Amino acid sequence: MTTQEFQALSPDTLAERLGPIDAIRDRLGDPKDWTMREVGDGNLNLVYIIDGPEGSVIVKQALPYVRLVGESWPLPLRRAFFEYNALKRQDERDPGAVPEIYYFDEDQAIIAMEFLSPHVILRKSLMEGKRHDGLADVLGRFCARTLFRGSDLSMPTAQRKADLALFAGNAELCDITENLVFSDPYFEAEMNRHTPQLEPIVAALRADSDLKIAAQHLKMAFANNAETMLHGDLHTGSVMVTDTETRVIDPEFATYGPMGFDIGMLIANFLMAYYAQPGHAEAEGARANYQNWILSVVEEIWGTFTAEFTHLWRTERTGILYQASLFEDQGDALASEQARIERLAAIWRDCLGFCGIEMHRRTLGLAHIAEYDEIADDAARAACEARGLMLGRALAVGRVNFTAMTEVTDLARRINQEDYL
Amino acid sequence: MTTQEFQALSPDTLAERLGPIDAIRDRLGDPKDWTMREVGDGNLNLVYIIDGPEGSVIVKQALPYVRLVGESWPLPLRRAFFEYNALKRQDERDPGAVPEIYYFDEDQAIIAMEFLSPHVILRKSLMEGKRHDGLADVLGRFCARTLFRGSDLSMPTAQRKADLALFAGNAELCDITENLVFSDPYFEAEMNRHTPQLEPIVAALRADSDLKIAAQHLKMAFANNAETMLHGDLHTGSVMVTDTETRVIDPEFATYGPMGFDIGMLIANFLMAYYAQPGHAEAEGARANYQNWILSVVEEIWGTFTAEFTHLWRTERTGILYQASLFEDQGDALASEQARIERLAAIWRDCLGFCGIEMHRRTLGLAHIAEYDEIADDAARAACEARGLMLGRALAVGRVNFTAMTEVTDLARRINQEDYL
């Protein structure tokens, strides 16, 4: 079956290699009746769907390099180990939010897991103008539960420190985030690309000291502030949806980091989807209502996040931080509420900062988003992207001054009326 | 010599067990001529001085429990491993600042190292009213160099992450800090003790929501913000001095944490020594000039720290944070200076917060300081301690509002004129 030496899976070898594994065969049925297709549209890995007489399974295998770039950019197989460990913890902390794992082979970097059907990638759906019931609720709760329950607010601290040490081994994937998100967009790094019409704005951003300093402060927070286990790559391409169901996938960038990171990155991707709508509209203005829906999702994600975080603070605060012995047990529950509000304010500031930086790097760095890329006309694309860049700058630099998510969405709307090119 | 099973060293077995070790025998000469004395006055370990015909050596051995409390409080032997690893790194980052290591036995938790002579513990010297040339310079530089060079400002980040993971294993000693420093002083924890006359102030502090919240925010920063390798226990009992030389010892609490922690704890211990002086004065007012000297040391430590940090920022900023590619390489050195000032401001705020909390826990928690404890008269001791508590509260809660160390020392002087009991 598997050997110590890594071998990439191919459609020809899948049945032979995975057929003997009970946990997979039980889901699929007889391997001789399996059919398989490679569906990996991500940047890093092989992904197969195997259909058998009794069901379907997703098989994800890391490659020893970045798939998008090739063997010239090596990347360790052990990212599958971190993804597996993150999925297990996410499933404990927010049951049902992530795919069920059937099988994990560390040496071969293979995870076999639940095939989500008829789910589609949320990013694609946002391009098509589709709405999803419960989307904001699931995502806001997922952030609150995984971020709270992976932190010293909740976990036994020795266990958190052990997990911190474990995920500190995911250094190469952190390195991608550290460089591609926080630094490369702000100078002429080799792998950057951007729509040519953006050049004047790009030049202005790269000359903007306050912005670059903000990006580096946020980079330091990402690299150092080991508050909780992050998903690490929670954009709308890491979310799968049906009309009524939402699931989160692909936590291979998992690491300990600041609580505001996942939710900030997530919101950034909604805000970019908002700005991209004119490029996908069936007719001018046809997506106006849909744009409003996207902004309502942004507001609801933050609202659900804070409500669930507050609920967990009041009911599951069993860790070493803000102990009840100092507050509730002394009849001073109000102080615990004040502390919660101060913590949420810190998460809020970080969230907006990470949000702004993510909007820049998805427009100026290596990894872009389909919503922008699939706008064929350069000028039309640049007009959308420019708005995202301007909002991103306002959020990253002005993050201490926003007092509600409606201020963010109001500013998003105001910027959407402008032409910056 | 050593076996797998741990055995505490005793004067009877020292020569037999350590005599065969070249690195130790070479320093001391023939083991049959060794004399040894146990000098451990700390809370945790066995410490022997061995004198031989050719020299002297310090032998420190961890015990599997807290020496101060006994076997009822187990503590892992591997703290010696963390101390050894911290000493090695401190010596690389600030050569000469810590004792030279001659030998390390991980299984037996033994470190044999340089015997510092005629050095005395700084805390003792501060009680006696002695001054030390260069004290502030050495301590300020030690903080700047170890904190800067152990961080993502300087180290290759994969190496920093590996060190972060390594020192995350020092969980039991972190647990001591997390509980005894940040939480226990603020409620009636079992191991607390304080001078009875302080009762009204203690009650007020334990009812002070803003203070308790500040302490918990600082606890979160200590536990989560893995900015650099800390000494972890940098009080005046971890500093040895002669008239002209200063060395730092005992980093067994080493962990990754926030840059302001070591320097804040250090300054707190000087400020408490300042308040303790009336209790040790040869006559009323006899220590007034000496008190001024202590405050001048506090100001100089911060001044040296910032000067050295600035120097390192400008000359050794080779890590992933605030890269020259974004600033100097774009002709924007001023932005790098602005970023440095913002970082130092964040360290400053943390420093004052940790300083204030340390002043509380050394008066209200388990571990007190000799400067206070050796004031025999309860009322006289309480008067000194009360001033420290009041300053500590002002620093912890008001840490964002101080703009210079002279504001701190001015406030210290103002409080020293008051009687709070």
mmCIF file with all atom_site columns, N, CA, C and O in Angstrom, chain A residues 160-161 178 183 186-187 206 209-210 212 216-217 219 223-224 226 320 322-323 326 330 332 338 342, chain B residues 160-161 178 183 187 206 209-210 212 216-217 219 223-224 226 320 322-323 326 330 332 338 342:
data_model
loop_
_atom_site.group_PDB
_atom_site.id
_atom_site.type_symbol
_atom_site.label_atom_id
_atom_site.label_alt_id
_atom_site.label_comp_id
_atom_site.label_asym_id
_atom_site.label_entity_id
_atom_site.label_seq_id
_atom_site.pdbx_PDB_ins_code
_atom_site.Cartn_x
_atom_site.Cartn_y
_atom_site.Cartn_z
_atom_site.occupancy
_atom_site.B_iso_or_equiv
_atom_site.pdbx_formal_charge
_atom_site.auth_seq_id
_atom_site.auth_comp_id
_atom_site.auth_asym_id
_atom_site.auth_atom_id
_atom_site.pdbx_PDB_model_num
ATOM 1   N N  . ARG A 1 160 ? -2.450  24.030 25.413 1.00 0.00 ? 160 ARG A N  1
ATOM 2   C CA . ARG A 1 160 ? -2.317  25.092 24.411 1.00 0.00 ? 160 ARG A CA 1
ATOM 3   C C  . ARG A 1 160 ? -0.854  25.293 24.038 1.00 0.00 ? 160 ARG A C  1
ATOM 4   O O  . ARG A 1 160 ? -0.512  25.451 22.870 1.00 0.00 ? 160 ARG A O  1
ATOM 5   N N  . LYS A 1 161 ? 0.030   25.272 25.023 1.00 0.00 ? 161 LYS A N  1
ATOM 6   C CA . LYS A 1 161 ? 1.450   25.464 24.736 1.00 0.00 ? 161 LYS A CA 1
ATOM 7   C C  . LYS A 1 161 ? 1.986   24.299 23.901 1.00 0.00 ? 161 LYS A C  1
ATOM 8   O O  . LYS A 1 161 ? 2.834   24.490 23.033 1.00 0.00 ? 161 LYS A O  1
ATOM 9   N N  . GLU A 1 178 ? 3.639   35.243 5.741  1.00 0.00 ? 178 GLU A N  1
ATOM 10  C CA . GLU A 1 178 ? 4.428   36.383 6.210  1.00 0.00 ? 178 GLU A CA 1
ATOM 11  C C  . GLU A 1 178 ? 4.964   37.211 5.059  1.00 0.00 ? 178 GLU A C  1
ATOM 12  O O  . GLU A 1 178 ? 4.928   38.450 5.100  1.00 0.00 ? 178 GLU A O  1
ATOM 13  N N  . SER A 1 183 ? 4.339   41.626 3.220  1.00 0.00 ? 183 SER A N  1
ATOM 14  C CA . SER A 1 183 ? 5.489   42.396 2.735  1.00 0.00 ? 183 SER A CA 1
ATOM 15  C C  . SER A 1 183 ? 5.497   42.581 1.219  1.00 0.00 ? 183 SER A C  1
ATOM 16  O O  . SER A 1 183 ? 5.589   43.709 0.718  1.00 0.00 ? 183 SER A O  1
ATOM 17  N N  . TYR A 1 186 ? 4.016   45.453 -0.918 1.00 0.00 ? 186 TYR A N  1
ATOM 18  C CA . TYR A 1 186 ? 4.425   46.838 -0.674 1.00 0.00 ? 186 TYR A CA 1
ATOM 19  C C  . TYR A 1 186 ? 5.800   47.188 -1.227 1.00 0.00 ? 186 TYR A C  1
ATOM 20  O O  . TYR A 1 186 ? 6.362   48.228 -0.910 1.00 0.00 ? 186 TYR A O  1
ATOM 21  N N  . PHE A 1 187 ? 6.361   46.275 -2.032 1.00 0.00 ? 187 PHE A N  1
ATOM 22  C CA . PHE A 1 187 ? 7.536   46.649 -2.826 1.00 0.00 ? 187 PHE A CA 1
ATOM 23  C C  . PHE A 1 187 ? 7.539   45.770 -4.066 1.00 0.00 ? 187 PHE A C  1
ATOM 24  O O  . PHE A 1 187 ? 6.682   44.907 -4.226 1.00 0.00 ? 187 PHE A O  1
ATOM 25  N N  . ARG A 1 206 ? 2.858   52.079 -2.252 1.00 0.00 ? 206 ARG A N  1
ATOM 26  C CA . ARG A 1 206 ? 4.231   51.658 -1.916 1.00 0.00 ? 206 ARG A CA 1
ATOM 27  C C  . ARG A 1 206 ? 5.064   52.816 -1.372 1.00 0.00 ? 206 ARG A C  1
ATOM 28  O O  . ARG A 1 206 ? 6.157   52.586 -0.826 1.00 0.00 ? 206 ARG A O  1
ATOM 29  N N  . SER A 1 209 ? 4.151   55.529 3.911  1.00 0.00 ? 209 SER A N  1
ATOM 30  C CA . SER A 1 209 ? 4.854   55.036 5.109  1.00 0.00 ? 209 SER A CA 1
ATOM 31  C C  . SER A 1 209 ? 3.893   54.468 6.139  1.00 0.00 ? 209 SER A C  1
ATOM 32  O O  . SER A 1 209 ? 4.135   53.401 6.713  1.00 0.00 ? 209 SER A O  1
ATOM 33  N N  . ASP A 1 210 ? 2.815   55.192 6.401  1.00 0.00 ? 210 ASP A N  1
ATOM 34  C CA . ASP A 1 210 ? 1.887   54.743 7.451  1.00 0.00 ? 210 ASP A CA 1
ATOM 35  C C  . ASP A 1 210 ? 1.307   53.371 7.124  1.00 0.00 ? 210 ASP A C  1
ATOM 36  O O  . ASP A 1 210 ? 1.120   52.531 8.001  1.00 0.00 ? 210 ASP A O  1
ATOM 37  N N  . LYS A 1 212 ? 2.704   51.017 5.163  1.00 0.00 ? 212 LYS A N  1
ATOM 38  C CA . LYS A 1 212 ? 3.732   49.971 5.253  1.00 0.00 ? 212 LYS A CA 1
ATOM 39  C C  . LYS A 1 212 ? 4.044   49.639 6.712  1.00 0.00 ? 212 LYS A C  1
ATOM 40  O O  . LYS A 1 212 ? 4.261   48.472 7.068  1.00 0.00 ? 212 LYS A O  1
ATOM 41  N N  . GLN A 1 216 ? 3.491   46.062 8.701  1.00 0.00 ? 216 GLN A N  1
ATOM 42  C CA . GLN A 1 216 ? 4.536   45.373 9.455  1.00 0.00 ? 216 GLN A CA 1
ATOM 43  C C  . GLN A 1 216 ? 4.139   45.159 10.919 1.00 0.00 ? 216 GLN A C  1
ATOM 44  O O  . GLN A 1 216 ? 4.456   44.131 11.505 1.00 0.00 ? 216 GLN A O  1
ATOM 45  N N  . HIS A 1 217 ? 3.439   46.118 11.496 1.00 0.00 ? 217 HIS A N  1
ATOM 46  C CA . HIS A 1 217 ? 2.906   45.869 12.847 1.00 0.00 ? 217 HIS A CA 1
ATOM 47  C C  . HIS A 1 217 ? 1.982   44.646 12.817 1.00 0.00 ? 217 HIS A C  1
ATOM 48  O O  . HIS A 1 217 ? 2.013   43.793 13.712 1.00 0.00 ? 217 HIS A O  1
ATOM 49  N N  . LYS A 1 219 ? 2.067   42.228 10.634 1.00 0.00 ? 219 LYS A N  1
ATOM 50  C CA . LYS A 1 219 ? 2.908   41.043 10.401 1.00 0.00 ? 219 LYS A CA 1
ATOM 51  C C  . LYS A 1 219 ? 3.503   40.553 11.719 1.00 0.00 ? 219 LYS A C  1
ATOM 52  O O  . LYS A 1 219 ? 3.530   39.342 11.993 1.00 0.00 ? 219 LYS A O  1
ATOM 53  N N  . ALA A 1 223 ? 2.927   36.932 13.319 1.00 0.00 ? 223 ALA A N  1
ATOM 54  C CA . ALA A 1 223 ? 4.047   36.016 13.562 1.00 0.00 ? 223 ALA A CA 1
ATOM 55  C C  . ALA A 1 223 ? 4.228   35.712 15.049 1.00 0.00 ? 223 ALA A C  1
ATOM 56  O O  . ALA A 1 223 ? 4.684   34.633 15.410 1.00 0.00 ? 223 ALA A O  1
ATOM 57  N N  . ASN A 1 224 ? 3.881   36.661 15.917 1.00 0.00 ? 224 ASN A N  1
ATOM 58  C CA . ASN A 1 224 ? 4.248   36.526 17.335 1.00 0.00 ? 224 ASN A CA 1
ATOM 59  C C  . ASN A 1 224 ? 3.094   36.260 18.291 1.00 0.00 ? 224 ASN A C  1
ATOM 60  O O  . ASN A 1 224 ? 3.294   35.611 19.311 1.00 0.00 ? 224 ASN A O  1
ATOM 61  N N  . ALA A 1 226 ? 0.558   34.501 19.646 1.00 0.00 ? 226 ALA A N  1
ATOM 62  C CA . ALA A 1 226 ? 0.058   33.131 19.520 1.00 0.00 ? 226 ALA A CA 1
ATOM 63  C C  . ALA A 1 226 ? -1.195  32.941 20.363 1.00 0.00 ? 226 ALA A C  1
ATOM 64  O O  . ALA A 1 226 ? -1.242  32.119 21.260 1.00 0.00 ? 226 ALA A O  1
ATOM 65  N N  . ILE A 1 320 ? -6.700  30.043 31.717 1.00 0.00 ? 320 ILE A N  1
ATOM 66  C CA . ILE A 1 320 ? -5.927  30.799 32.707 1.00 0.00 ? 320 ILE A CA 1
ATOM 67  C C  . ILE A 1 320 ? -6.174  32.298 32.625 1.00 0.00 ? 320 ILE A C  1
ATOM 68  O O  . ILE A 1 320 ? -5.720  33.038 33.494 1.00 0.00 ? 320 ILE A O  1
ATOM 69  N N  . TYR A 1 322 ? -8.382  35.839 32.585 1.00 0.00 ? 322 TYR A N  1
ATOM 70  C CA . TYR A 1 322 ? -9.628  36.465 33.029 1.00 0.00 ? 322 TYR A CA 1
ATOM 71  C C  . TYR A 1 322 ? -10.465 35.479 33.842 1.00 0.00 ? 322 TYR A C  1
ATOM 72  O O  . TYR A 1 322 ? -11.660 35.304 33.634 1.00 0.00 ? 322 TYR A O  1
ATOM 73  N N  . GLN A 1 323 ? -9.789  34.829 34.793 1.00 0.00 ? 323 GLN A N  1
ATOM 74  C CA . GLN A 1 323 ? -10.445 33.777 35.572 1.00 0.00 ? 323 GLN A CA 1
ATOM 75  C C  . GLN A 1 323 ? -11.609 34.305 36.396 1.00 0.00 ? 323 GLN A C  1
ATOM 76  O O  . GLN A 1 323 ? -11.546 35.407 36.947 1.00 0.00 ? 323 GLN A O  1
ATOM 77  N N  . LEU A 1 326 ? -11.214 36.006 39.848 1.00 0.00 ? 326 LEU A N  1
ATOM 78  C CA . LEU A 1 326 ? -10.949 37.442 39.994 1.00 0.00 ? 326 LEU A CA 1
ATOM 79  C C  . LEU A 1 326 ? -12.187 38.291 39.801 1.00 0.00 ? 326 LEU A C  1
ATOM 80  O O  . LEU A 1 326 ? -12.202 39.455 40.203 1.00 0.00 ? 326 LEU A O  1
ATOM 81  N N  . GLN A 1 330 ? -15.869 37.046 42.901 1.00 0.00 ? 330 GLN A N  1
ATOM 82  C CA . GLN A 1 330 ? -15.802 38.154 43.856 1.00 0.00 ? 330 GLN A CA 1
ATOM 83  C C  . GLN A 1 330 ? -17.025 39.065 43.708 1.00 0.00 ? 330 GLN A C  1
ATOM 84  O O  . GLN A 1 330 ? -17.008 40.210 44.165 1.00 0.00 ? 330 GLN A O  1
ATOM 85  N N  . ASP A 1 332 ? -18.049 40.410 41.030 1.00 0.00 ? 332 ASP A N  1
ATOM 86  C CA . ASP A 1 332 ? -17.756 41.518 40.124 1.00 0.00 ? 332 ASP A CA 1
ATOM 87  C C  . ASP A 1 332 ? -17.865 41.051 38.672 1.00 0.00 ? 332 ASP A C  1
ATOM 88  O O  . ASP A 1 332 ? -16.919 41.138 37.896 1.00 0.00 ? 332 ASP A O  1
ATOM 89  N N  . GLN A 1 338 ? -16.480 44.060 31.225 1.00 0.00 ? 338 GLN A N  1
ATOM 90  C CA . GLN A 1 338 ? -15.591 45.133 30.744 1.00 0.00 ? 338 GLN A CA 1
ATOM 91  C C  . GLN A 1 338 ? -14.352 44.535 30.076 1.00 0.00 ? 338 GLN A C  1
ATOM 92  O O  . GLN A 1 338 ? -13.923 44.991 29.007 1.00 0.00 ? 338 GLN A O  1
ATOM 93  N N  . GLU A 1 342 ? -13.111 44.923 26.160 1.00 0.00 ? 342 GLU A N  1
ATOM 94  C CA . GLU A 1 342 ? -11.761 45.366 25.785 1.00 0.00 ? 342 GLU A CA 1
ATOM 95  C C  . GLU A 1 342 ? -11.067 44.342 24.891 1.00 0.00 ? 342 GLU A C  1
ATOM 96  O O  . GLU A 1 342 ? -10.355 44.696 23.960 1.00 0.00 ? 342 GLU A O  1
ATOM 97  N N  . ARG B 1 160 ? 13.597  31.012 14.998 1.00 0.00 ? 160 ARG B N  1
ATOM 98  C CA . ARG B 1 160 ? 12.835  31.571 16.116 1.00 0.00 ? 160 ARG B CA 1
ATOM 99  C C  . ARG B 1 160 ? 11.636  30.687 16.437 1.00 0.00 ? 160 ARG B C  1
ATOM 100 O O  . ARG B 1 160 ? 11.329  30.423 17.604 1.00 0.00 ? 160 ARG B O  1
ATOM 101 N N  . LYS B 1 161 ? 10.954  30.197 15.419 1.00 0.00 ? 161 LYS B N  1
ATOM 102 C CA . LYS B 1 161 ? 9.785   29.333 15.658 1.00 0.00 ? 161 LYS B CA 1
ATOM 103 C C  . LYS B 1 161 ? 10.217  28.032 16.322 1.00 0.00 ? 161 LYS B C  1
ATOM 104 O O  . LYS B 1 161 ? 9.506   27.493 17.184 1.00 0.00 ? 161 LYS B O  1
ATOM 105 N N  . GLU B 1 178 ? 2.424   32.760 35.560 1.00 0.00 ? 178 GLU B N  1
ATOM 106 C CA . GLU B 1 178 ? 1.053   33.116 35.181 1.00 0.00 ? 178 GLU B CA 1
ATOM 107 C C  . GLU B 1 178 ? 0.149   33.221 36.410 1.00 0.00 ? 178 GLU B C  1
ATOM 108 O O  . GLU B 1 178 ? -0.666  34.150 36.515 1.00 0.00 ? 178 GLU B O  1
ATOM 109 N N  . SER B 1 183 ? -2.299  36.636 38.768 1.00 0.00 ? 183 SER B N  1
ATOM 110 C CA . SER B 1 183 ? -3.637  36.359 39.289 1.00 0.00 ? 183 SER B CA 1
ATOM 111 C C  . SER B 1 183 ? -3.704  36.305 40.817 1.00 0.00 ? 183 SER B C  1
ATOM 112 O O  . SER B 1 183 ? -4.498  36.997 41.434 1.00 0.00 ? 183 SER B O  1
ATOM 113 N N  . PHE B 1 187 ? -6.684  38.043 44.409 1.00 0.00 ? 187 PHE B N  1
ATOM 114 C CA . PHE B 1 187 ? -7.768  37.421 45.183 1.00 0.00 ? 187 PHE B CA 1
ATOM 115 C C  . PHE B 1 187 ? -7.125  36.636 46.321 1.00 0.00 ? 187 PHE B C  1
ATOM 116 O O  . PHE B 1 187 ? -5.892  36.575 46.417 1.00 0.00 ? 187 PHE B O  1
ATOM 117 N N  . ARG B 1 206 ? -8.021  44.578 45.480 1.00 0.00 ? 206 ARG B N  1
ATOM 118 C CA . ARG B 1 206 ? -8.764  43.387 45.043 1.00 0.00 ? 206 ARG B CA 1
ATOM 119 C C  . ARG B 1 206 ? -10.182 43.732 44.611 1.00 0.00 ? 206 ARG B C  1
ATOM 120 O O  . ARG B 1 206 ? -10.859 42.906 43.980 1.00 0.00 ? 206 ARG B O  1
ATOM 121 N N  . SER B 1 209 ? -11.581 46.943 39.702 1.00 0.00 ? 209 SER B N  1
ATOM 122 C CA . SER B 1 209 ? -11.820 46.255 38.420 1.00 0.00 ? 209 SER B CA 1
ATOM 123 C C  . SER B 1 209 ? -10.773 46.620 37.369 1.00 0.00 ? 209 SER B C  1
ATOM 124 O O  . SER B 1 209 ? -10.264 45.744 36.662 1.00 0.00 ? 209 SER B O  1
ATOM 125 N N  . ASP B 1 210 ? -10.481 47.908 37.250 1.00 0.00 ? 210 ASP B N  1
ATOM 126 C CA . ASP B 1 210 ? -9.545  48.328 36.201 1.00 0.00 ? 210 ASP B CA 1
ATOM 127 C C  . ASP B 1 210 ? -8.175  47.678 36.392 1.00 0.00 ? 210 ASP B C  1
ATOM 128 O O  . ASP B 1 210 ? -7.511  47.288 35.430 1.00 0.00 ? 210 ASP B O  1
ATOM 129 N N  . LYS B 1 212 ? -7.526  44.782 38.010 1.00 0.00 ? 212 LYS B N  1
ATOM 130 C CA . LYS B 1 212 ? -7.579  43.342 37.747 1.00 0.00 ? 212 LYS B CA 1
ATOM 131 C C  . LYS B 1 212 ? -7.657  43.058 36.244 1.00 0.00 ? 212 LYS B C  1
ATOM 132 O O  . LYS B 1 212 ? -7.045  42.111 35.749 1.00 0.00 ? 212 LYS B O  1
ATOM 133 N N  . GLN B 1 216 ? -4.907  41.070 33.874 1.00 0.00 ? 216 GLN B N  1
ATOM 134 C CA . GLN B 1 216 ? -5.249  39.958 32.986 1.00 0.00 ? 216 GLN B CA 1
ATOM 135 C C  . GLN B 1 216 ? -4.871  40.245 31.539 1.00 0.00 ? 216 GLN B C  1
ATOM 136 O O  . GLN B 1 216 ? -4.433  39.348 30.816 1.00 0.00 ? 216 GLN B O  1
ATOM 137 N N  . HIS B 1 217 ? -5.024  41.488 31.102 1.00 0.00 ? 217 HIS B N  1
ATOM 138 C CA . HIS B 1 217 ? -4.522  41.831 29.761 1.00 0.00 ? 217 HIS B CA 1
ATOM 139 C C  . HIS B 1 217 ? -3.015  41.560 29.690 1.00 0.00 ? 217 HIS B C  1
ATOM 140 O O  . HIS B 1 217 ? -2.503  41.036 28.692 1.00 0.00 ? 217 HIS B O  1
ATOM 141 N N  . LYS B 1 219 ? -1.341  39.477 31.581 1.00 0.00 ? 219 LYS B N  1
ATOM 142 C CA . LYS B 1 219 ? -1.156  38.020 31.628 1.00 0.00 ? 219 LYS B CA 1
ATOM 143 C C  . LYS B 1 219 ? -1.318  37.422 30.235 1.00 0.00 ? 219 LYS B C  1
ATOM 144 O O  . LYS B 1 219 ? -0.540  36.562 29.815 1.00 0.00 ? 219 LYS B O  1
ATOM 145 N N  . ALA B 1 223 ? 1.477   35.352 28.254 1.00 0.00 ? 223 ALA B N  1
ATOM 146 C CA . ALA B 1 223 ? 1.261   33.961 27.845 1.00 0.00 ? 223 ALA B CA 1
ATOM 147 C C  . ALA B 1 223 ? 1.258   33.788 26.329 1.00 0.00 ? 223 ALA B C  1
ATOM 148 O O  . ALA B 1 223 ? 1.640   32.729 25.822 1.00 0.00 ? 223 ALA B O  1
ATOM 149 N N  . ASN B 1 224 ? 0.837   34.809 25.605 1.00 0.00 ? 224 ASN B N  1
ATOM 150 C CA . ASN B 1 224 ? 0.599   34.630 24.166 1.00 0.00 ? 224 ASN B CA 1
ATOM 151 C C  . ASN B 1 224 ? 1.584   35.331 23.239 1.00 0.00 ? 224 ASN B C  1
ATOM 152 O O  . ASN B 1 224 ? 1.836   34.848 22.143 1.00 0.00 ? 224 ASN B O  1
ATOM 153 N N  . ALA B 1 226 ? 4.569   35.922 21.809 1.00 0.00 ? 226 ALA B N  1
ATOM 154 C CA . ALA B 1 226 ? 5.876   35.253 21.794 1.00 0.00 ? 226 ALA B CA 1
ATOM 155 C C  . ALA B 1 226 ? 6.887   36.058 20.992 1.00 0.00 ? 226 ALA B C  1
ATOM 156 O O  . ALA B 1 226 ? 7.439   35.599 20.005 1.00 0.00 ? 226 ALA B O  1
ATOM 157 N N  . ILE B 1 320 ? 12.383  38.994 9.636  1.00 0.00 ? 320 ILE B N  1
ATOM 158 C CA . ILE B 1 320 ? 11.253  39.135 8.703  1.00 0.00 ? 320 ILE B CA 1
ATOM 159 C C  . ILE B 1 320 ? 10.427  40.392 8.980  1.00 0.00 ? 320 ILE B C  1
ATOM 160 O O  . ILE B 1 320 ? 9.541   40.714 8.199  1.00 0.00 ? 320 ILE B O  1
ATOM 161 N N  . TYR B 1 322 ? 9.661   44.428 9.536  1.00 0.00 ? 322 TYR B N  1
ATOM 162 C CA . TYR B 1 322 ? 10.127  45.789 9.224  1.00 0.00 ? 322 TYR B CA 1
ATOM 163 C C  . TYR B 1 322 ? 11.374  45.736 8.334  1.00 0.00 ? 322 TYR B C  1
ATOM 164 O O  . TYR B 1 322 ? 12.364  46.407 8.578  1.00 0.00 ? 322 TYR B O  1
ATOM 165 N N  . GLN B 1 323 ? 11.263  44.910 7.284  1.00 0.00 ? 323 GLN B N  1
ATOM 166 C CA . GLN B 1 323 ? 12.425  44.678 6.429  1.00 0.00 ? 323 GLN B CA 1
ATOM 167 C C  . GLN B 1 323 ? 12.887  45.946 5.725  1.00 0.00 ? 323 GLN B C  1
ATOM 168 O O  . GLN B 1 323 ? 12.074  46.769 5.281  1.00 0.00 ? 323 GLN B O  1
ATOM 169 N N  . LEU B 1 326 ? 11.277  47.339 2.471  1.00 0.00 ? 326 LEU B N  1
ATOM 170 C CA . LEU B 1 326 ? 10.103  48.213 2.472  1.00 0.00 ? 326 LEU B CA 1
ATOM 171 C C  . LEU B 1 326 ? 10.448  49.649 2.846  1.00 0.00 ? 326 LEU B C  1
ATOM 172 O O  . LEU B 1 326 ? 9.646   50.552 2.599  1.00 0.00 ? 326 LEU B O  1
ATOM 173 N N  . GLN B 1 330 ? 13.854  51.580 -0.197 1.00 0.00 ? 330 GLN B N  1
ATOM 174 C CA . GLN B 1 330 ? 13.010  52.451 -1.017 1.00 0.00 ? 330 GLN B CA 1
ATOM 175 C C  . GLN B 1 330 ? 13.296  53.919 -0.708 1.00 0.00 ? 330 GLN B C  1
ATOM 176 O O  . GLN B 1 330 ? 12.489  54.792 -1.029 1.00 0.00 ? 330 GLN B O  1
ATOM 177 N N  . ASP B 1 332 ? 13.280  55.280 2.130  1.00 0.00 ? 332 ASP B N  1
ATOM 178 C CA . ASP B 1 332 ? 12.347  55.767 3.147  1.00 0.00 ? 332 ASP B CA 1
ATOM 179 C C  . ASP B 1 332 ? 12.817  55.351 4.537  1.00 0.00 ? 332 ASP B C  1
ATOM 180 O O  . ASP B 1 332 ? 12.099  54.699 5.296  1.00 0.00 ? 332 ASP B O  1
ATOM 181 N N  . GLN B 1 338 ? 10.114  55.747 12.205 1.00 0.00 ? 338 GLN B N  1
ATOM 182 C CA . GLN B 1 338 ? 8.756   55.876 12.758 1.00 0.00 ? 338 GLN B CA 1
ATOM 183 C C  . GLN B 1 338 ? 8.279   54.522 13.293 1.00 0.00 ? 338 GLN B C  1
ATOM 184 O O  . GLN B 1 338 ? 7.711   54.437 14.391 1.00 0.00 ? 338 GLN B O  1
ATOM 185 N N  . GLU B 1 342 ? 7.288   53.516 17.171 1.00 0.00 ? 342 GLU B N  1
ATOM 186 C CA . GLU B 1 342 ? 6.016   52.880 17.526 1.00 0.00 ? 342 GLU B CA 1
ATOM 187 C C  . GLU B 1 342 ? 6.235   51.562 18.255 1.00 0.00 ? 342 GLU B C  1
ATOM 188 O O  . GLU B 1 342 ? 5.506   51.226 19.196 1.00 0.00 ? 342 GLU B O  1
#
